[in-house]
PDB file of C-alpha atoms and ligand atoms in Angstrom:
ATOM      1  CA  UNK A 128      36.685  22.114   1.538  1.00  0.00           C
ATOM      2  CA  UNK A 129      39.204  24.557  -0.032  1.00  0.00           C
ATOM      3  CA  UNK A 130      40.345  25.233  -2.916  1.00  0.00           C
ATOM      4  CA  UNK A 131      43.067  26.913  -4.832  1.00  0.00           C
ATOM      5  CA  UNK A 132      44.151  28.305  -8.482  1.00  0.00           C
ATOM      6  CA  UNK A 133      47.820  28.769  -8.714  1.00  0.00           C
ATOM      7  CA  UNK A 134      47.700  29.743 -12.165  1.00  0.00           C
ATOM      8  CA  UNK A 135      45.091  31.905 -14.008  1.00  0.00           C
ATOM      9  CA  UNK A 136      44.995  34.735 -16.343  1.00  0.00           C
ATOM     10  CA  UNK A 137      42.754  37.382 -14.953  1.00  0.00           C
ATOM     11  CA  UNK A 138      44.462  39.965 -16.640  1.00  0.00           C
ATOM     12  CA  UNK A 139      43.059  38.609 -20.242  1.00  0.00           C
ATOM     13  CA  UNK A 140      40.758  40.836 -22.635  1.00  0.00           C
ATOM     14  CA  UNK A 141      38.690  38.087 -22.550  1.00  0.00           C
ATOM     15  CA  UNK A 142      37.931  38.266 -18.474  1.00  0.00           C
ATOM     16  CA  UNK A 143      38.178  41.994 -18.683  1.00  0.00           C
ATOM     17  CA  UNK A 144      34.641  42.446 -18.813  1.00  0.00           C
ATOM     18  CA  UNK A 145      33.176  39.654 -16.220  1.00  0.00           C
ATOM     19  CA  UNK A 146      36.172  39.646 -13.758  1.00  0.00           C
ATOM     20  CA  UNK A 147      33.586  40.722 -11.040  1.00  0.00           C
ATOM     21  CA  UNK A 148      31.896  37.250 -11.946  1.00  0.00           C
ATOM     22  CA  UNK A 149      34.915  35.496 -11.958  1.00  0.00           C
ATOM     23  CA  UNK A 150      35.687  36.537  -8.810  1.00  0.00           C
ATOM     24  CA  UNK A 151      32.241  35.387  -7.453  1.00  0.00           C
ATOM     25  CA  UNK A 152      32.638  32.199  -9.172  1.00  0.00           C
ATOM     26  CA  UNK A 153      36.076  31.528  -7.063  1.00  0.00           C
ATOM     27  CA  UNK A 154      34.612  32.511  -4.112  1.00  0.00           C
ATOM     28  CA  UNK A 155      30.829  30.509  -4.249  1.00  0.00           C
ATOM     29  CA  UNK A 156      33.212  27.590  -5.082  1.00  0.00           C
ATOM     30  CA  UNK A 157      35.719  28.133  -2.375  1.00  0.00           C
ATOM     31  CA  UNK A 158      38.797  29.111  -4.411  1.00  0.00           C
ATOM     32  CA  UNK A 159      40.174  30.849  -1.431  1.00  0.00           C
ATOM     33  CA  UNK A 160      43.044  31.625  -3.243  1.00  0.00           C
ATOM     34  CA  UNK A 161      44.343  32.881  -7.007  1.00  0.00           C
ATOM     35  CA  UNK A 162      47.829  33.842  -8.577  1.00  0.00           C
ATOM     36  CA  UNK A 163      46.620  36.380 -11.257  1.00  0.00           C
ATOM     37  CA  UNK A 164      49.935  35.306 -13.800  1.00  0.00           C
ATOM     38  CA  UNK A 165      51.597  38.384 -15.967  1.00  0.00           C
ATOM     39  CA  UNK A 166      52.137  38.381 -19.948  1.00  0.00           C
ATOM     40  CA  UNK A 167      54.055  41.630 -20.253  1.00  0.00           C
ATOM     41  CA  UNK A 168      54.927  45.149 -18.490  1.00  0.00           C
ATOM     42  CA  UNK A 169      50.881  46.008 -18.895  1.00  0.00           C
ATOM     43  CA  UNK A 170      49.093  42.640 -17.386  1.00  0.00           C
ATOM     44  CA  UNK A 171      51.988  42.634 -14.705  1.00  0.00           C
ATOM     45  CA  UNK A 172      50.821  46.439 -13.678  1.00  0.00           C
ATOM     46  CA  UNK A 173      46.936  44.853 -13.880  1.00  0.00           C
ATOM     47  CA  UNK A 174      47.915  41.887 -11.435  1.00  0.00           C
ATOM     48  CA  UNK A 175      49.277  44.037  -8.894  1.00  0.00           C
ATOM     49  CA  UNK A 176      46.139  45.913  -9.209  1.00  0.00           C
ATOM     50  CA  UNK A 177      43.788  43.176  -8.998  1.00  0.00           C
ATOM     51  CA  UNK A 178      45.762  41.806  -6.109  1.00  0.00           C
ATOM     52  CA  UNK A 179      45.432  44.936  -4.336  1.00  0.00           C
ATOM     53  CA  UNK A 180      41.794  45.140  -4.951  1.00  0.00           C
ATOM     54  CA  UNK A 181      41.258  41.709  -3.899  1.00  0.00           C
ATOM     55  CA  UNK A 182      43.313  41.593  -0.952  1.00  0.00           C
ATOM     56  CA  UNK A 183      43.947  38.097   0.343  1.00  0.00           C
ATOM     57  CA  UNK A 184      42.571  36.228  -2.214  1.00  0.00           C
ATOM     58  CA  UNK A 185      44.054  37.297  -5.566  1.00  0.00           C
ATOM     59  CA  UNK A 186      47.742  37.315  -5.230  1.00  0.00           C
ATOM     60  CA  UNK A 187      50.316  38.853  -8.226  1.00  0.00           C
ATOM     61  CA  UNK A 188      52.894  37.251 -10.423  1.00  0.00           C
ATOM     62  CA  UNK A 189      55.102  39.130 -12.018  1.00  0.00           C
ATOM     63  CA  UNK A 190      56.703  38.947 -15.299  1.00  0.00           C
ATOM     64  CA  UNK A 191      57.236  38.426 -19.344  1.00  0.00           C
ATOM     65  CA  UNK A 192      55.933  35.148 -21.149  1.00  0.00           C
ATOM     66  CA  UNK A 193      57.566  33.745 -23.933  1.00  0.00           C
ATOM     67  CA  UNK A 194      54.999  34.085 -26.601  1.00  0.00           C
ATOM     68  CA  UNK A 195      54.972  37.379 -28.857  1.00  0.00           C
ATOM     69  CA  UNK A 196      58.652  38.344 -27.342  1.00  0.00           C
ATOM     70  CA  UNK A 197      59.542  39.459 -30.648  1.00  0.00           C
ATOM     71  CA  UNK A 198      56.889  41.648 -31.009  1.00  0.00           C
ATOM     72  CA  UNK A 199      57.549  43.874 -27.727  1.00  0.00           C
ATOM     73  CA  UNK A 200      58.131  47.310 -27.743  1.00  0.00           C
ATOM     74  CA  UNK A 201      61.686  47.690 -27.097  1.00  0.00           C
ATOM     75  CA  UNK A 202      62.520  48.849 -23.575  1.00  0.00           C
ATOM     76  CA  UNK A 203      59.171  46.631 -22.418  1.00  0.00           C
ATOM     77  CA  UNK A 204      61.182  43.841 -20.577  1.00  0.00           C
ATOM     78  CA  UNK A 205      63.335  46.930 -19.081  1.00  0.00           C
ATOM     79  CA  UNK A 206      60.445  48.243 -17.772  1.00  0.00           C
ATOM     80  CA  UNK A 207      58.948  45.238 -16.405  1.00  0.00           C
ATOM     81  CA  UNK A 208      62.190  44.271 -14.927  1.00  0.00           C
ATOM     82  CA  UNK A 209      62.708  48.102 -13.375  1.00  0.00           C
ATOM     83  CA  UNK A 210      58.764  47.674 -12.043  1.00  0.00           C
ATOM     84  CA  UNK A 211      59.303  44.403 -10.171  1.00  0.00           C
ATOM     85  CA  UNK A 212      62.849  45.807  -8.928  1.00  0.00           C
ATOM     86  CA  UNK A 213      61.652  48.387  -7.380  1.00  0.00           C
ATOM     87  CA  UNK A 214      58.314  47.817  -6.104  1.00  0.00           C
ATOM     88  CA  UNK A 215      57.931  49.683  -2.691  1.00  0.00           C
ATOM     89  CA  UNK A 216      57.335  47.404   0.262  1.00  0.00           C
ATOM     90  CA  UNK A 217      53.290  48.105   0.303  1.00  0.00           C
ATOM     91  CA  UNK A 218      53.304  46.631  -2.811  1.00  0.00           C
ATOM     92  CA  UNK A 219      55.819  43.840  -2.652  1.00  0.00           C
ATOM     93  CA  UNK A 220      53.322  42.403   0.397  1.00  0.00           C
ATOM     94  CA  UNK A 221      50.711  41.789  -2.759  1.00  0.00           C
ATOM     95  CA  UNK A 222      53.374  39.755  -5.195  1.00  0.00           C
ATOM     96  CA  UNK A 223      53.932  36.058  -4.469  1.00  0.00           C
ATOM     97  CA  UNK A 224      56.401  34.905  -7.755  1.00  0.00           C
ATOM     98  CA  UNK A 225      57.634  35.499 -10.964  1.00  0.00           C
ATOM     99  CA  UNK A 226      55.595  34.654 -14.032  1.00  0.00           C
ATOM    100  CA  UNK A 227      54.567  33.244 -16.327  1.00  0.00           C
ATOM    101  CA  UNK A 228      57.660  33.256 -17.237  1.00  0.00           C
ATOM    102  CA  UNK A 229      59.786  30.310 -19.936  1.00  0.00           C
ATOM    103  CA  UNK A 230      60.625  29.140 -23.144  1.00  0.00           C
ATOM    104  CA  UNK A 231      58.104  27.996 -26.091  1.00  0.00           C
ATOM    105  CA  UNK A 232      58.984  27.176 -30.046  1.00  0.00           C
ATOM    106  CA  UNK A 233      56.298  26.104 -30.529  1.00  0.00           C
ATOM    107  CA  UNK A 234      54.282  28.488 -32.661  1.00  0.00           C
ATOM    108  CA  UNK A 235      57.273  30.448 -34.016  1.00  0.00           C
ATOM    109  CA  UNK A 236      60.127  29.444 -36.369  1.00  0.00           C
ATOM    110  CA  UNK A 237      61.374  33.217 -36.982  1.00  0.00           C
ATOM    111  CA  UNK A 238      65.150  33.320 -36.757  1.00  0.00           C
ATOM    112  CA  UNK A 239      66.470  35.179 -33.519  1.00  0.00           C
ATOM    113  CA  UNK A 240      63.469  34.298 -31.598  1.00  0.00           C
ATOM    114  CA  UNK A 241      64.585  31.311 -29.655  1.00  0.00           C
ATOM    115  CA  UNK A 242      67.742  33.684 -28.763  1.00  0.00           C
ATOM    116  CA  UNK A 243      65.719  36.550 -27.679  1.00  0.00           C
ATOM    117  CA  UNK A 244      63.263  33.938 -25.842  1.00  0.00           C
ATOM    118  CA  UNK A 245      66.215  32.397 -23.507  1.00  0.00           C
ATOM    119  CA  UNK A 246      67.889  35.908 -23.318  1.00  0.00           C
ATOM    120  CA  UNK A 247      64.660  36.970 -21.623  1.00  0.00           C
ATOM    121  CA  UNK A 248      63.728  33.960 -19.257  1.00  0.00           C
ATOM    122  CA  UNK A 249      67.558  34.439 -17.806  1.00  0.00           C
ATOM    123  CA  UNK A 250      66.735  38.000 -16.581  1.00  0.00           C
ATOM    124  CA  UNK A 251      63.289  36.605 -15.590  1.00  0.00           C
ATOM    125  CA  UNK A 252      65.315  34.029 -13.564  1.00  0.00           C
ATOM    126  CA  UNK A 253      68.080  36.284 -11.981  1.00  0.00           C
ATOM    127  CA  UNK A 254      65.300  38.569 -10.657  1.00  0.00           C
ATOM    128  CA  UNK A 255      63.721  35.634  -9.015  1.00  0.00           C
ATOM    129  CA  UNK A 256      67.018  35.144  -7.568  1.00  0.00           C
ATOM    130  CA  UNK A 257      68.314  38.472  -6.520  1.00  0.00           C
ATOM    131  CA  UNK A 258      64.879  38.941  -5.088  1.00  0.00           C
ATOM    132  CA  UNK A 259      64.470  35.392  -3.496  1.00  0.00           C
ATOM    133  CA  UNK A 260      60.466  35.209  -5.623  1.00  0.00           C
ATOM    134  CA  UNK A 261      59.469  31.572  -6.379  1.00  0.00           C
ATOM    135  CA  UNK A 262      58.854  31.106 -10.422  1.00  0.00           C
ATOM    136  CA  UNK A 263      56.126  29.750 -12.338  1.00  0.00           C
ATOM    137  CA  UNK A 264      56.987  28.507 -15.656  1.00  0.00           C
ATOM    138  CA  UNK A 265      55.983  27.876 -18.814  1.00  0.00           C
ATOM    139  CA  UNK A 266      57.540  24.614 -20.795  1.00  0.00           C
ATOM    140  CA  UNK A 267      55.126  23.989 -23.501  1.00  0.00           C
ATOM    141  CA  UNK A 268      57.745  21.297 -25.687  1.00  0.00           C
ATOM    142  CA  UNK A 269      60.593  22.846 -23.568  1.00  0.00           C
ATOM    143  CA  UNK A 270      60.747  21.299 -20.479  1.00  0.00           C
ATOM    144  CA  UNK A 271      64.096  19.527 -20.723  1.00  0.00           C
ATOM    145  CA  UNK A 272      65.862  22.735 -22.032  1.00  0.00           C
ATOM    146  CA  UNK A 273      64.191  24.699 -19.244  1.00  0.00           C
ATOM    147  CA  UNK A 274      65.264  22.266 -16.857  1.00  0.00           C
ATOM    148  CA  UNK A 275      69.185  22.833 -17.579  1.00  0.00           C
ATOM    149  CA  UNK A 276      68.628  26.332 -17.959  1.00  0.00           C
ATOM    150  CA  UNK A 277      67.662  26.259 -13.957  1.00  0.00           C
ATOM    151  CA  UNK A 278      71.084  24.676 -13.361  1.00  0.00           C
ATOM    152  CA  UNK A 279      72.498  27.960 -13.234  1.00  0.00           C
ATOM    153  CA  UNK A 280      69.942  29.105 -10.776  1.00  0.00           C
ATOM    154  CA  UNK A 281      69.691  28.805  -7.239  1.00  0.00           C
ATOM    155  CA  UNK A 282      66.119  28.819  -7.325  1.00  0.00           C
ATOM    156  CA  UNK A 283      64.099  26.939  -4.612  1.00  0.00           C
ATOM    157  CA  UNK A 284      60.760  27.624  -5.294  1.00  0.00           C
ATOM    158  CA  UNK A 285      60.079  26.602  -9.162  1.00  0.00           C
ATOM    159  CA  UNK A 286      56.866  25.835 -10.421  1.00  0.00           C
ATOM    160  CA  UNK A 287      56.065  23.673 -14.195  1.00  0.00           C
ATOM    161  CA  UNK A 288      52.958  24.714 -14.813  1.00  0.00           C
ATOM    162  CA  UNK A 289      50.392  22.583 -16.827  1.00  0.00           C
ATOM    163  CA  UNK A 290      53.746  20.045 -16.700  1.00  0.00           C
ATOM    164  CA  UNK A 291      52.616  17.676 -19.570  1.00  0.00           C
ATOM    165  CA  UNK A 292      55.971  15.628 -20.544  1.00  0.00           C
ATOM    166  CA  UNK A 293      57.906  13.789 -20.788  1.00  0.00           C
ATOM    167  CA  UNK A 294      57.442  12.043 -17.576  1.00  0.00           C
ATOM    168  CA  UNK A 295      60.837  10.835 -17.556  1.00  0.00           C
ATOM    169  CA  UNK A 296      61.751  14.509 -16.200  1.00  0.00           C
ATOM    170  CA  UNK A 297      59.151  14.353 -13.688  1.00  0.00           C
ATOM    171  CA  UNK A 298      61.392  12.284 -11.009  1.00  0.00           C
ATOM    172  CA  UNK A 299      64.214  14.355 -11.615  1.00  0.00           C
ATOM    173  CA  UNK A 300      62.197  17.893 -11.156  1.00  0.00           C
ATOM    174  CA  UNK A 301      60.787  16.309  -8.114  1.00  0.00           C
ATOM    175  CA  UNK A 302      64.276  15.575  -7.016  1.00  0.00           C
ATOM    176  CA  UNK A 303      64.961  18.878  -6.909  1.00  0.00           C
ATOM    177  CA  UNK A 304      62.191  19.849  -4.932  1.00  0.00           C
ATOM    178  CA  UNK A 305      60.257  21.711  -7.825  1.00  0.00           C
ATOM    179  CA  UNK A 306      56.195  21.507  -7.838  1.00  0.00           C
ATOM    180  CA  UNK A 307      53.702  21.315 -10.891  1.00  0.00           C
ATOM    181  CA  UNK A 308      50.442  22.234 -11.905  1.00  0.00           C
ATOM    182  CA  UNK A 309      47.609  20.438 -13.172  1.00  0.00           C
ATOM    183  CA  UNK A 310      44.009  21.420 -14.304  1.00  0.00           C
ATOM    184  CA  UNK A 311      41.097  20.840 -15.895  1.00  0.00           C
ATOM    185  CA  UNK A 312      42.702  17.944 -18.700  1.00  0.00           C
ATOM    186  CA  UNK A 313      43.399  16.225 -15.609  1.00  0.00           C
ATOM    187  CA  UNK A 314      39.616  14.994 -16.431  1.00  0.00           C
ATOM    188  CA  UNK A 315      40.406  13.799 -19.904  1.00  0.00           C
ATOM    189  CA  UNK A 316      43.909  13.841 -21.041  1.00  0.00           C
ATOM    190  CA  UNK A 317      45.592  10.457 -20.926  1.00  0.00           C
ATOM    191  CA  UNK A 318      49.232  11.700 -20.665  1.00  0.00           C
ATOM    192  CA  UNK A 319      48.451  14.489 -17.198  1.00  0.00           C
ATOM    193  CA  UNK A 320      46.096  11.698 -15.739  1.00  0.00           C
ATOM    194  CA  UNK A 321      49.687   9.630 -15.746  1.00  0.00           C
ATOM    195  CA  UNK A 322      51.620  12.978 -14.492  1.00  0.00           C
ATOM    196  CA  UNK A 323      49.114  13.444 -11.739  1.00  0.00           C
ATOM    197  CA  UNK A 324      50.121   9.696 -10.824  1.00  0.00           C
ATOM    198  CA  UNK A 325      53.384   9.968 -10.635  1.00  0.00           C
ATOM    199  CA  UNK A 326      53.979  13.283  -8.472  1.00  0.00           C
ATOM    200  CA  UNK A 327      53.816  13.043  -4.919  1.00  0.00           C
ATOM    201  CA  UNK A 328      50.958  14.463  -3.903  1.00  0.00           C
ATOM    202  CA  UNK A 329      53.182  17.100  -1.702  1.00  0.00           C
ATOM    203  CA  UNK A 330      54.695  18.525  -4.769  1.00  0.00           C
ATOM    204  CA  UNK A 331      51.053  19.081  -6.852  1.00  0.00           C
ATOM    205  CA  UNK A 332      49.261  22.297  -7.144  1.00  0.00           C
ATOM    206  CA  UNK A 333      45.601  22.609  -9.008  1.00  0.00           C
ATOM    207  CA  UNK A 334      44.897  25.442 -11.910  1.00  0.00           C
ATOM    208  CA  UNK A 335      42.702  26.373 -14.884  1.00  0.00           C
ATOM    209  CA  UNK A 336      44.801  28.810 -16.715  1.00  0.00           C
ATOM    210  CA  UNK A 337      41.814  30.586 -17.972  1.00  0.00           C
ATOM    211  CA  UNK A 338      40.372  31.588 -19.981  1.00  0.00           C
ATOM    212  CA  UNK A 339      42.309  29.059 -21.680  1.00  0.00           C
ATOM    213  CA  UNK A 340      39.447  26.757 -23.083  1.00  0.00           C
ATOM    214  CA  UNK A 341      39.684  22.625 -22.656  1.00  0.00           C
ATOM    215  CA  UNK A 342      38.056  19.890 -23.693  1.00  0.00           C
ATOM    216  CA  UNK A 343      35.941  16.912 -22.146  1.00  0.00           C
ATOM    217  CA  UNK A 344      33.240  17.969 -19.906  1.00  0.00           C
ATOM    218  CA  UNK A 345      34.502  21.554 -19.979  1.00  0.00           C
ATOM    219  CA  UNK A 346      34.409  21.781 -23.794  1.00  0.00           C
ATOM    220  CA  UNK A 347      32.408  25.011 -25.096  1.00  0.00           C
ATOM    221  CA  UNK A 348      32.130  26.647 -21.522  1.00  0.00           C
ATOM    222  CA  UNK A 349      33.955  29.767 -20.177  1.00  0.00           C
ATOM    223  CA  UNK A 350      37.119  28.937 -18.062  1.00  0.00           C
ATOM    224  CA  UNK A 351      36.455  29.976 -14.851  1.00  0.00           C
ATOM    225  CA  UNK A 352      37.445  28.992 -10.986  1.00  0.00           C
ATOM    226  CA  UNK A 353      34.577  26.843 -10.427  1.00  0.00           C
ATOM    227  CA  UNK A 354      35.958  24.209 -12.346  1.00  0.00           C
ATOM    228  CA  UNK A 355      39.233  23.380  -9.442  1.00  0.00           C
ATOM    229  CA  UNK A 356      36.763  21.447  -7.529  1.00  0.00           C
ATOM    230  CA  UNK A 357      36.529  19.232 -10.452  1.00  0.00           C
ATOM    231  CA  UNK A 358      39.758  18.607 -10.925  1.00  0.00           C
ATOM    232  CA  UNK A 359      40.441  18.462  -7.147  1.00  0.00           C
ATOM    233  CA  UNK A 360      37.766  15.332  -7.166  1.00  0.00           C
ATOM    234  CA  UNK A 361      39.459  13.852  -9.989  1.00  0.00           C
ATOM    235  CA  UNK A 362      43.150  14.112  -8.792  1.00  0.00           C
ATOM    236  CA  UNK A 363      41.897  12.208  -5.258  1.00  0.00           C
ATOM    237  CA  UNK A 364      40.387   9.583  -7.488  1.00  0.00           C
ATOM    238  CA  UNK A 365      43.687   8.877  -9.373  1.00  0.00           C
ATOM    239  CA  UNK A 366      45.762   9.015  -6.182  1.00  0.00           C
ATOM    240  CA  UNK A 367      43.308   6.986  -4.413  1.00  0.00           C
ATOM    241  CA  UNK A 368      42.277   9.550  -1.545  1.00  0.00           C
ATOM    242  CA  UNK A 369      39.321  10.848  -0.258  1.00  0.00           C
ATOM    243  CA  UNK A 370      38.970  14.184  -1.564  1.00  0.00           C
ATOM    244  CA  UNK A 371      39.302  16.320   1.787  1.00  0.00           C
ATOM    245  CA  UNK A 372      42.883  15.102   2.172  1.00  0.00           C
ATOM    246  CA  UNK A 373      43.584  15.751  -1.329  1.00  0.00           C
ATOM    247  CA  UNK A 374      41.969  19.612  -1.092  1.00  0.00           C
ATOM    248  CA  UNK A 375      43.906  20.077   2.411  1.00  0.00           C
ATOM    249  CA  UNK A 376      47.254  18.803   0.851  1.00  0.00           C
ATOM    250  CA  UNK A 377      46.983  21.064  -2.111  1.00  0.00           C
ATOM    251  CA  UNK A 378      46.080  24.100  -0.152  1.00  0.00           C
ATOM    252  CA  UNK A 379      48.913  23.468   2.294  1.00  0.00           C
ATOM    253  CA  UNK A 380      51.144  22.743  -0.591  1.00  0.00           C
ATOM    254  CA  UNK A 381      50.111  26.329  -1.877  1.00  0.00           C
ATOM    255  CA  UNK A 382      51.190  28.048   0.937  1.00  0.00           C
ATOM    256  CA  UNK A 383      54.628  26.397   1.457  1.00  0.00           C
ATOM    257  CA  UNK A 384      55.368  27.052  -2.547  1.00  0.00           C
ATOM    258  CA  UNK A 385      54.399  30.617  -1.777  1.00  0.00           C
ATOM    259  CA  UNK A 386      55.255  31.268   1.719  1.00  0.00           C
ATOM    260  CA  UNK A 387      51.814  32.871   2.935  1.00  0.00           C
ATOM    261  CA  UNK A 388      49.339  31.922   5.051  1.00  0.00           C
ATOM    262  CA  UNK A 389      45.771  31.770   3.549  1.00  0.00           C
ATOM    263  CA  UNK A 390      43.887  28.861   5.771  1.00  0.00           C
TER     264      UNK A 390
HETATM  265 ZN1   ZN B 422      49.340  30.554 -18.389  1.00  0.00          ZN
END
């Protein structure tokens, strides 16, 4: 069986030191296949790198997340902007979306934020556009106001990653052909187990997000790719599959979202 991560962090202080172990852990548990998601100008240069240095089996996204906006040196989404622009075509070959890119309140009630926070997702989006990249998202208690913000768009290829609710939207995302991710709470949170129901199984993708940390089985342990198999076992249980198919579907799902060819 094969596996895939479609969204983790290796760019993160906290993998900076071990990403050669990370790396083995992906591949002695057949992660054949990781989007290394951007925070800023500086992870999105590190992605590219890793991507390059792992040729075939990390793959780059691109881009400026929502959290700490305020706090970016000015001419820092410029810059990213300018750097995805104008990648040469060498490099272009290596990146496979835009992100992690969205909108999130959540931890921040500073006045102008929210402003500067949808200013910045609508250039995110009208590269994505312009240069025809699929987007993965971030909706953390947003997902409704990041769903009419892609009315304007005419993106494709979106992906809600770690899509938790309500699950009301789900049906209409779905609708318009947009995928999700789910990881490891798919083990223990009541509210994805129901997500993971719902979505066809055509429009899921699997993740950590590490070095995010979770809880249930995986709580006090380093977030690494080994633990997709996990999730990949639990996701056939709640769609009632045998796990092959559901590993096979995901991976294929992986490379129609992204439009390469890993298997
Ligand atoms: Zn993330």
């Amino acid at each position: 069986m094969k596996f895939i991560d479609a969204h983790i962090h290796l760019c993160d202080p906290e993998y900076s030191e071990i990403i050669e172990k990370i790396i083995e852990d992906a591949k002695n548990n057949n992660v054949i296949a990781l989007v290394s998601n951007s925070m800023d100008y500086k992870t999105s240069l590190k992605s590219l790198e890793l991507a390059k240095k792992y040729n075939g089996l990390v793959f780059a996204a691109l881009g400026v997340h929502p959290w700490g906006i305020e706090t970016l040196p000015q001419n820092e989404i410029e810059a990213t902007i300018e750097l995805i622009s104008n990648l040469n075509q060498e490099d272009r070959k290596y990146v496979v979306a835009i992100g992690e890119i969205g909108l999130d309140i959540t931890y921040t009630k500073k006045k102008g934020v929210k402003e500067l926070q949808y200013e910045v997702f609508n250039k995110m989006l009208k590269l994505a556009e312009k240069l025809s990249l699929p987007v993965i998202i971030h909706s953390r208690g947003t997902s409704q106001e990041v769903a009419e913000v892609l009315t304007s768009y005419n993106l494709k290829k979106v992906l809600f990653h770690w899509f938790s609710r309500p699950i009301s939207l789900l049906s209409k995302l779905i609708e318009r052909g947009y995928y999700i991710t789910e990881g490891p709470p798919v083990l223990y949170s009541k509210g994805i187990r129901e997500n993971v129901k719902k979505v066809p199984i055509e429009h899921l993708l699997t993740e950590t997000d590490g070095p995010v940390r979770f809880s249930g089985p995986f709580k006090g342990r380093l977030t690494t790719p080994a633990f997709i198999p996990l999730v990949v076992e639990e996701i056939a249980k709640l769609k009632k599959m045998n796990v092959e198919d559901a590993a096979c579907q995901i991976l294929k799902n992986f490379e129609n979202f992204f439009g390469i060819k890993i298997s």
